[in-house]
Short mmCIF file of C-alpha atoms in Angstrom, two decimals:
data_model
loop_
_atom_site.label_atom_id
_atom_site.label_comp_id
_atom_site.label_asym_id
_atom_site.label_seq_id
_atom_site.Cartn_x
_atom_site.Cartn_y
_atom_site.Cartn_z
CA MET A 186 0.00 0.00 0.00
CA ALA A 187 1.17 3.49 -0.77
CA MET A 188 0.64 4.69 2.79
CA GLU A 189 2.20 1.66 4.44
CA ARG A 190 5.88 2.22 5.17
CA GLU A 191 8.62 1.53 7.68
CA GLY A 192 6.71 -0.83 9.94
CA LEU A 193 3.49 1.19 10.25
CA SER A 194 0.36 -0.12 8.56
CA ARG A 195 -2.14 2.08 6.77
CA ASP A 196 -4.50 1.68 9.71
CA GLU A 197 -1.78 2.79 12.13
CA LEU A 198 -0.78 5.77 10.03
CA ILE A 199 -4.38 6.96 10.14
CA ARG A 200 -5.02 6.04 13.79
CA TYR A 201 -1.94 7.88 15.06
CA GLN A 202 -1.98 10.71 12.54
CA ARG A 203 -2.48 13.46 15.12
CA GLN A 204 0.65 12.48 17.03
CA ILE A 205 2.74 11.49 14.01
CA ILE A 206 2.47 15.04 12.63
CA ILE A 207 4.10 16.44 15.79
CA PRO A 208 7.65 17.33 14.60
CA GLU A 209 9.47 16.03 17.68
CA PHE A 210 7.50 12.77 17.58
CA GLY A 211 6.86 11.79 13.97
CA GLU A 212 6.78 8.34 12.43
CA GLN A 213 10.04 7.44 14.15
CA GLY A 214 8.44 8.03 17.55
CA GLN A 215 5.41 5.97 16.58
CA ARG A 216 7.57 3.09 15.41
CA ARG A 217 9.46 3.26 18.69
CA LEU A 218 6.23 2.99 20.69
CA LYS A 219 5.13 0.06 18.55
CA THR A 220 8.21 -1.95 19.56
CA SER A 221 8.10 -1.04 23.26
CA HIS A 222 7.05 -3.02 26.33
CA VAL A 223 5.64 -1.20 29.36
CA LEU A 224 4.50 -2.69 32.65
CA ILE A 225 1.81 -1.10 34.81
CA ALA A 226 1.96 -2.23 38.43
CA GLY A 227 -1.58 -1.87 39.74
CA ILE A 228 -4.65 -1.26 37.60
CA GLY A 229 -6.66 0.92 39.97
CA GLY A 230 -7.24 4.67 39.69
CA LEU A 231 -3.79 5.50 38.37
CA GLY A 232 -3.39 2.32 36.36
CA CYS A 233 -6.75 2.53 34.59
CA ALA A 234 -5.96 5.98 33.23
CA SER A 235 -2.33 5.27 32.33
CA ALA A 236 -3.28 1.99 30.64
CA THR A 237 -5.98 3.72 28.60
CA TYR A 238 -3.72 6.43 27.23
CA LEU A 239 -0.72 4.18 26.66
CA THR A 240 -2.98 1.84 24.71
CA ALA A 241 -4.44 4.71 22.72
CA ALA A 242 -0.93 5.98 21.97
CA GLY A 243 0.09 2.67 20.40
CA ILE A 244 2.41 0.95 22.87
CA GLY A 245 3.42 -2.40 21.39
CA LYS A 246 3.06 -4.52 24.51
CA LEU A 247 1.43 -3.59 27.80
CA THR A 248 1.63 -5.86 30.84
CA ILE A 249 -0.92 -5.06 33.54
CA VAL A 250 -0.48 -6.55 37.00
CA ASP A 251 -3.07 -6.60 39.79
CA PHE A 252 -4.52 -9.04 42.30
CA ASP A 253 -7.79 -7.24 43.04
CA LYS A 254 -11.35 -7.65 41.85
CA VAL A 255 -13.66 -4.78 40.99
CA GLU A 256 -15.62 -3.27 43.88
CA LEU A 257 -18.41 -0.70 43.86
CA SER A 258 -16.21 1.79 45.72
CA ASP A 259 -13.69 1.69 42.85
CA LEU A 260 -16.03 3.22 40.32
CA ASN A 261 -15.55 6.88 41.24
CA ARG A 262 -12.05 6.83 39.75
CA GLN A 263 -11.23 3.50 38.05
CA VAL A 264 -12.63 4.33 34.65
CA LEU A 265 -12.12 0.98 32.89
CA TYR A 266 -14.79 -0.69 35.04
CA CYS A 267 -18.59 -0.60 35.20
CA LYS A 268 -21.11 -1.75 37.77
CA GLU A 269 -21.58 -5.01 35.86
CA ASP A 270 -17.87 -5.77 36.44
CA ILE A 271 -18.15 -5.92 40.24
CA GLY A 272 -16.55 -9.11 41.50
CA LYS A 273 -14.55 -9.70 38.32
CA LYS A 274 -10.75 -9.70 38.07
CA LYS A 275 -9.57 -6.21 37.23
CA VAL A 276 -6.83 -7.29 34.85
CA LEU A 277 -9.23 -9.37 32.73
CA VAL A 278 -11.84 -6.62 32.52
CA ALA A 279 -9.13 -4.10 31.69
CA GLN A 280 -7.66 -6.36 29.02
CA ARG A 281 -11.02 -6.68 27.31
CA ARG A 282 -11.73 -2.95 27.34
CA LEU A 283 -8.25 -1.93 26.26
CA SER A 284 -8.23 -4.43 23.40
CA LYS A 285 -11.45 -2.90 22.10
CA LEU A 286 -9.86 0.53 22.26
CA ASN A 287 -6.80 -0.55 20.27
CA PRO A 288 -6.53 -4.12 18.96
CA ASN A 289 -3.00 -3.39 17.70
CA VAL A 290 -1.67 -3.42 21.27
CA GLU A 291 -0.77 -6.69 22.99
CA ILE A 292 -2.33 -6.56 26.46
CA VAL A 293 -0.88 -9.11 28.89
CA PRO A 294 -2.92 -9.49 32.11
CA GLN A 295 -1.18 -10.84 35.20
CA TYR A 296 -3.60 -11.69 38.00
CA ILE A 297 -0.95 -12.00 40.69
CA ARG A 298 0.20 -10.21 43.79
CA ILE A 299 3.66 -8.76 43.22
CA THR A 300 6.14 -10.50 45.52
CA GLU A 301 9.87 -11.03 45.85
CA SER A 302 9.46 -14.43 44.20
CA ASN A 303 7.81 -13.18 40.99
CA ILE A 304 9.03 -9.60 40.57
CA HIS A 305 12.13 -10.66 38.61
CA ALA A 306 10.16 -12.64 36.03
CA LEU A 307 7.73 -9.73 35.62
CA MET A 308 10.60 -7.39 34.71
CA GLU A 309 11.82 -9.51 31.80
CA GLY A 310 11.81 -7.50 28.58
CA VAL A 311 10.16 -4.46 30.20
CA GLU A 312 11.49 -1.02 29.23
CA VAL A 313 9.53 1.22 31.62
CA VAL A 314 7.47 0.52 34.73
CA VAL A 315 4.49 2.71 35.64
CA ASP A 316 3.41 2.97 39.26
CA GLY A 317 -0.28 2.37 39.85
CA LEU A 318 0.08 0.93 43.36
CA ASP A 319 -1.51 1.95 46.63
CA ASN A 320 0.71 0.33 49.26
CA PRO A 321 4.27 1.24 50.29
CA GLU A 322 5.67 -2.27 50.60
CA THR A 323 4.97 -3.23 47.00
CA ARG A 324 6.13 0.15 45.72
CA LEU A 325 9.50 -0.31 47.40
CA LEU A 326 9.75 -3.83 46.02
CA VAL A 327 9.11 -2.60 42.48
CA ASN A 328 11.53 0.28 43.01
CA SER A 329 14.28 -2.13 44.08
CA ALA A 330 13.71 -4.37 41.07
CA CYS A 331 13.80 -1.41 38.69
CA VAL A 332 17.09 -0.24 40.19
CA LYS A 333 18.55 -3.76 39.91
CA TYR A 334 17.59 -4.15 36.25
CA LYS A 335 18.13 -0.48 35.35
CA ILE A 336 14.52 0.02 34.24
CA PRO A 337 13.02 3.53 34.49
CA PHE A 338 10.22 3.70 37.08
CA VAL A 339 7.61 6.46 36.85
CA TYR A 340 6.22 6.89 40.37
CA GLY A 341 2.77 8.35 40.99
CA GLY A 342 0.91 8.76 44.25
CA VAL A 343 -2.51 10.21 45.08
CA SER A 344 -4.62 10.99 48.11
CA ARG A 345 -7.61 13.25 48.70
CA LEU A 346 -7.15 16.19 46.28
CA ARG A 347 -3.39 15.77 45.95
CA GLY A 348 -0.96 13.89 43.79
CA MET A 349 2.77 13.45 43.24
CA ILE A 350 5.01 12.19 40.46
CA THR A 351 8.71 11.64 39.88
CA THR A 352 10.75 9.63 37.40
CA ILE A 353 13.43 7.28 38.65
CA ILE A 354 16.26 6.59 36.21
CA PRO A 355 18.51 4.00 37.89
CA GLY A 356 22.10 5.18 38.21
CA LYS A 357 21.19 8.79 37.46
CA THR A 358 18.43 9.94 39.80
CA PRO A 359 17.31 9.28 43.37
CA CYS A 360 15.29 6.12 43.76
CA LEU A 361 12.13 5.89 45.81
CA SER A 362 14.01 4.61 48.85
CA CYS A 363 16.25 7.70 48.87
CA PHE A 364 13.45 9.97 50.01
CA TYR A 365 10.77 7.48 51.11
CA PRO A 366 12.71 4.80 53.04
CA GLU A 367 9.46 3.50 54.53
CA GLY A 368 7.52 3.94 51.31
CA PRO A 369 5.11 6.73 50.29
CA GLN A 370 1.57 6.39 51.50
CA GLY A 371 -1.06 5.82 48.85
CA GLU A 372 -4.75 6.49 48.57
CA ARG A 373 -5.98 3.61 50.74
CA GLY A 374 -7.60 4.91 53.92
CA LEU A 375 -7.14 8.56 52.98
CA GLY A 376 -9.76 8.86 50.24
CA VAL A 377 -9.26 10.30 46.78
CA LEU A 378 -11.33 12.49 44.50
CA GLY A 379 -11.93 10.82 41.13
CA PRO A 380 -10.11 13.24 38.77
CA ILE A 381 -6.85 13.25 40.76
CA PRO A 382 -5.57 9.79 39.68
CA SER A 383 -6.35 10.57 36.04
CA LEU A 384 -4.47 13.86 36.24
CA ILE A 385 -1.34 12.24 37.69
CA ALA A 386 -1.60 9.19 35.43
CA ASN A 387 -1.69 11.30 32.28
CA LEU A 388 1.50 13.04 33.39
CA GLN A 389 3.01 9.59 33.96
CA VAL A 390 2.02 8.54 30.44
CA LEU A 391 3.60 11.63 28.90
CA GLU A 392 6.80 10.90 30.80
CA VAL A 393 6.78 7.26 29.66
CA ILE A 394 6.41 8.29 26.03
CA LYS A 395 9.26 10.78 26.35
CA ILE A 396 11.51 8.09 27.84
CA LEU A 397 10.69 5.65 25.04
CA ILE A 398 11.31 8.06 22.19
CA GLY A 399 14.51 9.40 23.75
CA GLU A 400 13.29 12.85 24.74
CA GLU A 401 14.46 14.64 27.89
CA THR A 402 12.36 13.64 30.88
CA SER A 403 10.64 16.29 32.97
CA PHE A 404 10.54 14.66 36.39
CA SER A 405 14.00 13.12 36.72
CA GLY A 406 15.48 14.35 40.01
CA ARG A 407 12.37 16.41 40.67
CA LEU A 408 9.17 15.67 42.52
CA LEU A 409 6.05 17.35 41.18
CA SER A 410 3.33 17.91 43.74
CA PHE A 411 -0.20 18.91 42.78
CA ASN A 412 -2.64 20.34 45.32
CA GLY A 413 -6.22 20.42 44.09
CA ASN A 414 -7.29 22.62 46.98
CA ASP A 415 -5.45 25.63 45.57
CA MET A 416 -4.86 24.21 42.05
CA GLN A 417 -1.11 24.66 42.36
CA PHE A 418 1.71 22.59 40.87
CA ARG A 419 4.96 22.73 42.84
CA PHE A 420 8.36 21.25 41.99
CA TYR A 421 10.83 20.03 44.60
CA GLU A 422 14.42 19.11 43.84
CA ILE A 423 15.34 15.68 45.19
CA ARG A 424 18.82 14.21 45.57
CA ARG A 425 20.27 10.75 45.81
CA ASN A 426 20.97 9.48 49.29
CA GLU A 427 24.55 8.23 49.13
CA ASN A 428 23.70 5.82 51.94
CA CYS A 429 20.53 4.49 50.29
CA ARG A 430 20.31 0.75 50.83
CA VAL A 431 18.81 0.26 47.34
CA CYS A 432 20.65 2.51 44.90
CA SER A 433 23.85 3.66 46.63
CA GLY A 434 25.84 1.22 44.53
CA ALA A 435 23.97 1.87 41.28
CA GLY A 436 25.60 3.88 38.56
#
């Protein structure tokens, strides 16, 4: 076909036209996304939104990991699920919805709890990990694995009307344990307003895309905090802890 060239089908050239025409992205960026593999740890409020926009953008392979089932209280913010999905495995519902959105993307559901025994297998072939978790222990476990395998980790946290994001580039930036040795607290028990996870997740997605296409990241070495009470974004410089038990030897 006349429009089919360099690994992009005619359907893909049309589907992704609005991002392909962006000069700093182009067909090269789209081809790069098509060959990439991203893992989303947790498919709740953050993960639903990040999975949706990564799928729409044309990621080649998306692994989604979660051990929860859909509950009624999820529906104010976890936009891949409906009331009819209550009681079903989140990863399977998400896979079905995401595949309808973009059948060109390989969606790999993993209905497992992330543990020390399986984290290493999950990381195989992954280029970027997106944080969609809501408990500190698992976040620190994922952070440690990303440092070990030198995989960028885009952290996102939400609670109430607030959210945070930073990008961890092993060997170059602070890791999560540098400034949250006990792990950042997530949304569980604190409540969260529905739009907040989507706001933070979309910033995570933009950062993931920039990493994959080789653009300069925006949150490396910086923590962005959003406060919905006053609608303010604030940046904080963060530094590596030379005594960090996770990344002090990375580089």
